[in-house]
Backbone as JSON Lines, residues from 0, in Angstrom:
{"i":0,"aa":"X","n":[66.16,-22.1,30.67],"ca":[65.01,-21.94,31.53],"c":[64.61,-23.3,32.08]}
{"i":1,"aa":"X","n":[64.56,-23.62,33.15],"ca":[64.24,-24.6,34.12],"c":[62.74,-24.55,34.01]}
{"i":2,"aa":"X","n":[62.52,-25.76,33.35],"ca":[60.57,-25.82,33.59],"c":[60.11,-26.75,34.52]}
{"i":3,"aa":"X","n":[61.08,-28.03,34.46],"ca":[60.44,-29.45,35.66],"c":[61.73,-30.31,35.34]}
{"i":4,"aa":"X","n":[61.39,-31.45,36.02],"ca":[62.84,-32.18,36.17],"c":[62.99,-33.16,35.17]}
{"i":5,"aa":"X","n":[62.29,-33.21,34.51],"ca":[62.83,-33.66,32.58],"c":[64.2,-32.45,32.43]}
{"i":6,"aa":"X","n":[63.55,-31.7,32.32],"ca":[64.42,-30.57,31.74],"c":[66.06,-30.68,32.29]}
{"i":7,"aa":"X","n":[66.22,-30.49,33.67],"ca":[67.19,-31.0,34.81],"c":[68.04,-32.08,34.22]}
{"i":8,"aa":"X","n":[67.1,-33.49,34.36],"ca":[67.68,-34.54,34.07],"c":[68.37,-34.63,32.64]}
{"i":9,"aa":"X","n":[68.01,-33.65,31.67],"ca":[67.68,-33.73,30.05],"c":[69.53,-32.73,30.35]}
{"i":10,"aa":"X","n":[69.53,-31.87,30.87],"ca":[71.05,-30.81,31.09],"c":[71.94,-31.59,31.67]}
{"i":11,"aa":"X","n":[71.64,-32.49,32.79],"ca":[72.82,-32.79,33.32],"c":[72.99,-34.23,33.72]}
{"i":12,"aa":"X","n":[72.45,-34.85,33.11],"ca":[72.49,-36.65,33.39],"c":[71.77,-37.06,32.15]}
{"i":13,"aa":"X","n":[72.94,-37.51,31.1],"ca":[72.63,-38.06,29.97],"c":[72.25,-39.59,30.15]}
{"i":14,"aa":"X","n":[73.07,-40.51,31.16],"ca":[72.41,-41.52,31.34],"c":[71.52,-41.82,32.02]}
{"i":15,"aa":"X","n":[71.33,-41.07,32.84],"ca":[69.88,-40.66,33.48],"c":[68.72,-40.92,32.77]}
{"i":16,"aa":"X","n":[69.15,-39.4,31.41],"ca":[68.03,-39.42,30.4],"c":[67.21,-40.61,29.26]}
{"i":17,"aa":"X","n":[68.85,-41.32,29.35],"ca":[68.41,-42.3,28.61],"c":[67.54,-43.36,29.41]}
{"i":18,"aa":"X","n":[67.94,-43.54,30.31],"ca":[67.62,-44.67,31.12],"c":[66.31,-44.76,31.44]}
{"i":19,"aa":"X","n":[65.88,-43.48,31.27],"ca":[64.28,-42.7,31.96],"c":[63.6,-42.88,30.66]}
{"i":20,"aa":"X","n":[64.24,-42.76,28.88],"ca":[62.99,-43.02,27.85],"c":[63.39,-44.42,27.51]}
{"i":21,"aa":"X","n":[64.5,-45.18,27.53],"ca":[64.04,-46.19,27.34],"c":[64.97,-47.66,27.96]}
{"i":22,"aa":"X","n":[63.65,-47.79,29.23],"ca":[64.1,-48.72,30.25],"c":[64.22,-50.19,29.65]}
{"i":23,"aa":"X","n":[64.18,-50.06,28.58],"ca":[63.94,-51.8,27.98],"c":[65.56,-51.72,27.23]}
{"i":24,"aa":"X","n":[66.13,-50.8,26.91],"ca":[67.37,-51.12,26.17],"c":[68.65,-51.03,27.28]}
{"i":25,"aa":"X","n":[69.46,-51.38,27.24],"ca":[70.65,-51.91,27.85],"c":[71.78,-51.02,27.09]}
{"i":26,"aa":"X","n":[72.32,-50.46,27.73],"ca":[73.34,-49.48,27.41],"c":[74.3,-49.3,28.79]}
{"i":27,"aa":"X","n":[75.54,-48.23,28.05],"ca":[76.64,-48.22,29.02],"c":[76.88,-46.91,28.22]}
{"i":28,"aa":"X","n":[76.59,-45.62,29.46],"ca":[77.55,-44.09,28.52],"c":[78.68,-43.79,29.55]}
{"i":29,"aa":"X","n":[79.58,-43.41,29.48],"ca":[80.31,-42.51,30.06],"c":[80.64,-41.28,29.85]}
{"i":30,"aa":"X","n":[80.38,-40.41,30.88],"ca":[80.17,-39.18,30.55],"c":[81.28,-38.05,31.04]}
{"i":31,"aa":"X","n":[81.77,-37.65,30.2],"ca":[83.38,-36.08,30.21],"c":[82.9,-35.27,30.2]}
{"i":32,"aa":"X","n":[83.82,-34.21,30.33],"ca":[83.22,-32.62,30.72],"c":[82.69,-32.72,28.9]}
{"i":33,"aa":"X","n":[83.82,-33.11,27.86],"ca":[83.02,-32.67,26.39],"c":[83.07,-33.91,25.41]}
{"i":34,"aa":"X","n":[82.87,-35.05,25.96],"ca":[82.65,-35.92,25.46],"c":[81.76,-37.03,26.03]}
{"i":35,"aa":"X","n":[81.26,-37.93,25.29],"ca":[80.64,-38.61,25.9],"c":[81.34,-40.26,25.09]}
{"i":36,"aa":"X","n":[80.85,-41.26,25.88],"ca":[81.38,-42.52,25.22],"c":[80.15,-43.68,25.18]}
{"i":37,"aa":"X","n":[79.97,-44.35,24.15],"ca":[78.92,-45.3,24.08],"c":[79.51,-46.46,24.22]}
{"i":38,"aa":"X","n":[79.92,-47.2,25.56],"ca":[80.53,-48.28,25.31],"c":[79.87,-49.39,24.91]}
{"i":39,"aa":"X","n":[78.36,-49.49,25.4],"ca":[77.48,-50.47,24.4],"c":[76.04,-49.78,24.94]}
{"i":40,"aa":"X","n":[75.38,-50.42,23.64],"ca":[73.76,-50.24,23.3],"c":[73.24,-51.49,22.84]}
{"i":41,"aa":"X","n":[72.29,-52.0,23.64],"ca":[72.13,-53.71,23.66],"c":[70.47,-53.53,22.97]}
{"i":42,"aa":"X","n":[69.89,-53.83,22.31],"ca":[68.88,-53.53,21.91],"c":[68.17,-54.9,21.8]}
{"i":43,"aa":"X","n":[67.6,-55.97,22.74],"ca":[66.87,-56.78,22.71],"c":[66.58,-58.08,21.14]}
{"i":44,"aa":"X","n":[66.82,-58.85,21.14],"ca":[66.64,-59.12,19.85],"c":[65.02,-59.25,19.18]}
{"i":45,"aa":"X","n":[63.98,-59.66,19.99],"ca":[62.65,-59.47,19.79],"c":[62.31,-58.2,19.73]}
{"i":46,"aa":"X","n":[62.78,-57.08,20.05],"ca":[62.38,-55.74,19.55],"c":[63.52,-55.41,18.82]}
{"i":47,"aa":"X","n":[64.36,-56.27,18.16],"ca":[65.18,-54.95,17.18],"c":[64.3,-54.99,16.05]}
{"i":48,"aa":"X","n":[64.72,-54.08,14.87],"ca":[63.89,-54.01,13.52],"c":[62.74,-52.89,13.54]}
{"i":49,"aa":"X","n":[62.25,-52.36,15.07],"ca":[60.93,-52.12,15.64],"c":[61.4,-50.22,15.84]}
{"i":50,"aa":"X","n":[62.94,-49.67,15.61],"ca":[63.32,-47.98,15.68],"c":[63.51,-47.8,16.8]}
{"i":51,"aa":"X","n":[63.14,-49.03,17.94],"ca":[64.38,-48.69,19.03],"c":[65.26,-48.18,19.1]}
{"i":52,"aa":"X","n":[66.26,-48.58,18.4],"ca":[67.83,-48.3,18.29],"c":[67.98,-47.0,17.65]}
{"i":53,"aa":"X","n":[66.8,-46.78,16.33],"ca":[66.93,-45.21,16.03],"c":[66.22,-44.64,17.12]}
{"i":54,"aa":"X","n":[65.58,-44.8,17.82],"ca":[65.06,-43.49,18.52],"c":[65.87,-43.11,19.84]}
{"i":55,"aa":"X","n":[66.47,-44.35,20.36],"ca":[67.75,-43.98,21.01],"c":[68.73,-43.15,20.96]}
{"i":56,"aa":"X","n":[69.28,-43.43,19.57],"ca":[70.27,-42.78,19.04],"c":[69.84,-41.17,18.52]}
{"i":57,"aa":"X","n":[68.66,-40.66,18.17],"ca":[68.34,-40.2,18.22],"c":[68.01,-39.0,19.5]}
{"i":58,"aa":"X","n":[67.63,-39.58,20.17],"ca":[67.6,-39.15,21.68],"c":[69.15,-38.48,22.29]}
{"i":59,"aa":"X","n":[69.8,-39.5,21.9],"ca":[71.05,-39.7,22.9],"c":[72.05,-38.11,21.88]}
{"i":60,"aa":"X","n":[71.37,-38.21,20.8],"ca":[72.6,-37.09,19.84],"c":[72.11,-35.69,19.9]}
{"i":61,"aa":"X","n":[71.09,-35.98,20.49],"ca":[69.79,-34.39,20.92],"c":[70.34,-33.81,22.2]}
{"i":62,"aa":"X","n":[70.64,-35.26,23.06],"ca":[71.15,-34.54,24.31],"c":[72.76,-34.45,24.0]}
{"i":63,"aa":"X","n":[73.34,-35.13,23.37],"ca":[74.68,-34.38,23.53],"c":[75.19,-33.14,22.73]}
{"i":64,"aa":"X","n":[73.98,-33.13,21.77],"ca":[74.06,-31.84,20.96],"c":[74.02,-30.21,21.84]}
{"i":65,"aa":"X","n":[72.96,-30.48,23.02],"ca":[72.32,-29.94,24.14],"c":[73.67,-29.55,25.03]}
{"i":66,"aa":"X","n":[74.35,-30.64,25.16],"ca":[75.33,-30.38,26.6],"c":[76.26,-30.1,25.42]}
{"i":67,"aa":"X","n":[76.87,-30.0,24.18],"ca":[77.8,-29.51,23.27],"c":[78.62,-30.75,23.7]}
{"i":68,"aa":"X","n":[78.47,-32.36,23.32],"ca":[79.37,-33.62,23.74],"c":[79.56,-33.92,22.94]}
{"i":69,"aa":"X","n":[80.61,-34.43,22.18],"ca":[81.06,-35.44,21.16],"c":[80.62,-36.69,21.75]}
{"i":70,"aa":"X","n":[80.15,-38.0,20.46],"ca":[80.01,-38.87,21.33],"c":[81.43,-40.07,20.26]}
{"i":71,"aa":"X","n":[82.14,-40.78,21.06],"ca":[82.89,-41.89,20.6],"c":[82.42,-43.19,20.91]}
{"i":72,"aa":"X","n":[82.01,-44.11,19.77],"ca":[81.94,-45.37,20.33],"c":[82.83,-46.41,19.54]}
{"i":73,"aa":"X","n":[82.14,-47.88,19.58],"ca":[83.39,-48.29,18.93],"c":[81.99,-49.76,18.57]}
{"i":74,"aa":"X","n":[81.81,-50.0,17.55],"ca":[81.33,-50.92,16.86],"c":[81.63,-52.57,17.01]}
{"i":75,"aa":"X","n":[81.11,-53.51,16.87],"ca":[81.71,-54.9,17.95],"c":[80.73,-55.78,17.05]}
{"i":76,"aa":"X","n":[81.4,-57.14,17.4],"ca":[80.39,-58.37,16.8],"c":[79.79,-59.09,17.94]}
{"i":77,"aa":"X","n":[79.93,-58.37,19.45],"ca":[79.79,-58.48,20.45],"c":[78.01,-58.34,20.7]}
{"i":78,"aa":"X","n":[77.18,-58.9,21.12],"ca":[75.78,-59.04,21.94],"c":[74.74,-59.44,20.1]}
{"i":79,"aa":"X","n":[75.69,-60.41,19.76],"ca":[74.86,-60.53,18.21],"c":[74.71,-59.55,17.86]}
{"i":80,"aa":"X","n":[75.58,-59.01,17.47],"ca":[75.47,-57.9,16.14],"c":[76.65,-57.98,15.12]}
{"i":81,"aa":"X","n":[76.54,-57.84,14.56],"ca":[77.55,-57.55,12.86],"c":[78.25,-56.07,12.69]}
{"i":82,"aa":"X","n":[79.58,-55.89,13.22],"ca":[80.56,-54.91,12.7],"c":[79.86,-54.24,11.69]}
{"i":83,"aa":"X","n":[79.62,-54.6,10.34],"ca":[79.59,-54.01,9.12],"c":[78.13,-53.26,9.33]}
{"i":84,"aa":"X","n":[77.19,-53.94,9.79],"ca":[75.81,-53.44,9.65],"c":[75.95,-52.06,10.69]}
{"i":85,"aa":"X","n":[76.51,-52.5,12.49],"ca":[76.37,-51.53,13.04],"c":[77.17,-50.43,12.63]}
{"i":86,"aa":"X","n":[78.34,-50.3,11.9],"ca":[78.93,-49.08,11.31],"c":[78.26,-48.74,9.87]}
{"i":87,"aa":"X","n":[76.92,-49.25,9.8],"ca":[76.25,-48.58,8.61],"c":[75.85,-47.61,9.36]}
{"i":88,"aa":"X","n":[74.69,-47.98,10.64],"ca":[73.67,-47.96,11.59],"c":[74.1,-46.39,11.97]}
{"i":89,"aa":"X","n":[75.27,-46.55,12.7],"ca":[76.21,-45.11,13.0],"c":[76.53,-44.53,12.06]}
{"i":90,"aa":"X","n":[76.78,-44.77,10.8],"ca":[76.62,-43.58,9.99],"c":[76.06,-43.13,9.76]}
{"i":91,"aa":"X","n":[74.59,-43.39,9.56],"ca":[73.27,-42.68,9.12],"c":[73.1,-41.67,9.98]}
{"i":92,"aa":"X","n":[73.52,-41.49,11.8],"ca":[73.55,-41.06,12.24],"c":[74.99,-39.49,12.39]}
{"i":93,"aa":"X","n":[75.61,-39.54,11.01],"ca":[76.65,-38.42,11.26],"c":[78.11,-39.01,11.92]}
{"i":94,"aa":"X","n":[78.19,-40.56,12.07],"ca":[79.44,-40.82,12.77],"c":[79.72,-41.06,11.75]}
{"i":95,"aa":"X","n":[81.48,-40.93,12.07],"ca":[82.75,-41.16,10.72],"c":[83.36,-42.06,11.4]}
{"i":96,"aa":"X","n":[84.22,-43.05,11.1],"ca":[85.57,-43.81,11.48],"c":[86.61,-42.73,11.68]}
{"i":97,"aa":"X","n":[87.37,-42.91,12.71],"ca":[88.23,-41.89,12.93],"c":[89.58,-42.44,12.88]}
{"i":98,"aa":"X","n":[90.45,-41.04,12.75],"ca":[91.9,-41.59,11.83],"c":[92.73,-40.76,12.7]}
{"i":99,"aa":"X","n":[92.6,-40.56,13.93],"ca":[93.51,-39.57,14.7],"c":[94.0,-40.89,15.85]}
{"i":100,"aa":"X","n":[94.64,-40.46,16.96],"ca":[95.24,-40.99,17.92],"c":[94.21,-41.57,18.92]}
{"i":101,"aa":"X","n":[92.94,-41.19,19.24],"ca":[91.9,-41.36,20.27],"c":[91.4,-42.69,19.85]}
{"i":102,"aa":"X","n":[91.43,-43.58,20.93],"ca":[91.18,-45.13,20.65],"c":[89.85,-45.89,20.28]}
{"i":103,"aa":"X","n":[88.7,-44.67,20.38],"ca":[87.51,-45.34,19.58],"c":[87.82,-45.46,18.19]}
{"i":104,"aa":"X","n":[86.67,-45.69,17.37],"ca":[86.56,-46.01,16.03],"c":[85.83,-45.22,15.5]}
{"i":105,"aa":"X","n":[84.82,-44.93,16.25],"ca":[84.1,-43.72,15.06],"c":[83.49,-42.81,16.32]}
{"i":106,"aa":"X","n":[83.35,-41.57,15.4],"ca":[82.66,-40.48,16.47],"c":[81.73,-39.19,15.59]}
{"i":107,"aa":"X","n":[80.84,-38.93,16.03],"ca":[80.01,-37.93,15.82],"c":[80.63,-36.83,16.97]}
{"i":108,"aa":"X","n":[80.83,-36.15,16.01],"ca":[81.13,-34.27,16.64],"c":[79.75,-33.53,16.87]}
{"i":109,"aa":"X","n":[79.36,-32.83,17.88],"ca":[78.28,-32.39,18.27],"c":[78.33,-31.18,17.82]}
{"i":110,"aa":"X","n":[76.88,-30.57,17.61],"ca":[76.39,-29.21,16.45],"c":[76.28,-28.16,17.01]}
């Protein structure tokens, strides 16, 4: 059911959606008919610590749960961050390290 253009934007433009709750974080999605890809999520260093990054991620696994998307990303020591911590970060969130042929590193399967 179509109520207003949240709703719209919320079905069919995931980076849209993100981009629209939170204009302060820096991200990159790419978006497949059933997947989606997080190539980065830049989270400010004066606001990290603050659930940015969870409420993002949060956000972002609501809508691909919504459009039925897997999401793949791939964890980095890239924009000051630490490998080990951000593949804690993604797990809390339901991602696994993956052991098949597909060239990310870890992925959450959508519900």
């Amino acid at each position: 059911m179509f109520t207003g253009f949240l709703d719209l934007v919320t079905e069919k433009d995931i980076k849209g959606t993100m981009d629209f709750y939170f204009p302060e974080v820096r991200c990159k999605i790419e978006e497949y008919n059933d997947y989606i890809i997080l190539v980065f999520l830049v989270v400010q260093l004066k606001r990290r610590g603050k659930g940015e990054g969870v409420a993002f991620m949060e956000k972002l696994i609501s809508v691909a749960d919504k459009n039925k998307k897997d999401i793949y990303l791939d964890p980095t020591n890239d924009f000051d961050s630490n490998y080990d911590r951000l593949v804690k970060f993604y797990e809390r969130f339901g991602f696994v390290e993956k052991t098949d042929d597909i060239k990310h590193k870890m992925v959450r399967r959508h519900k």
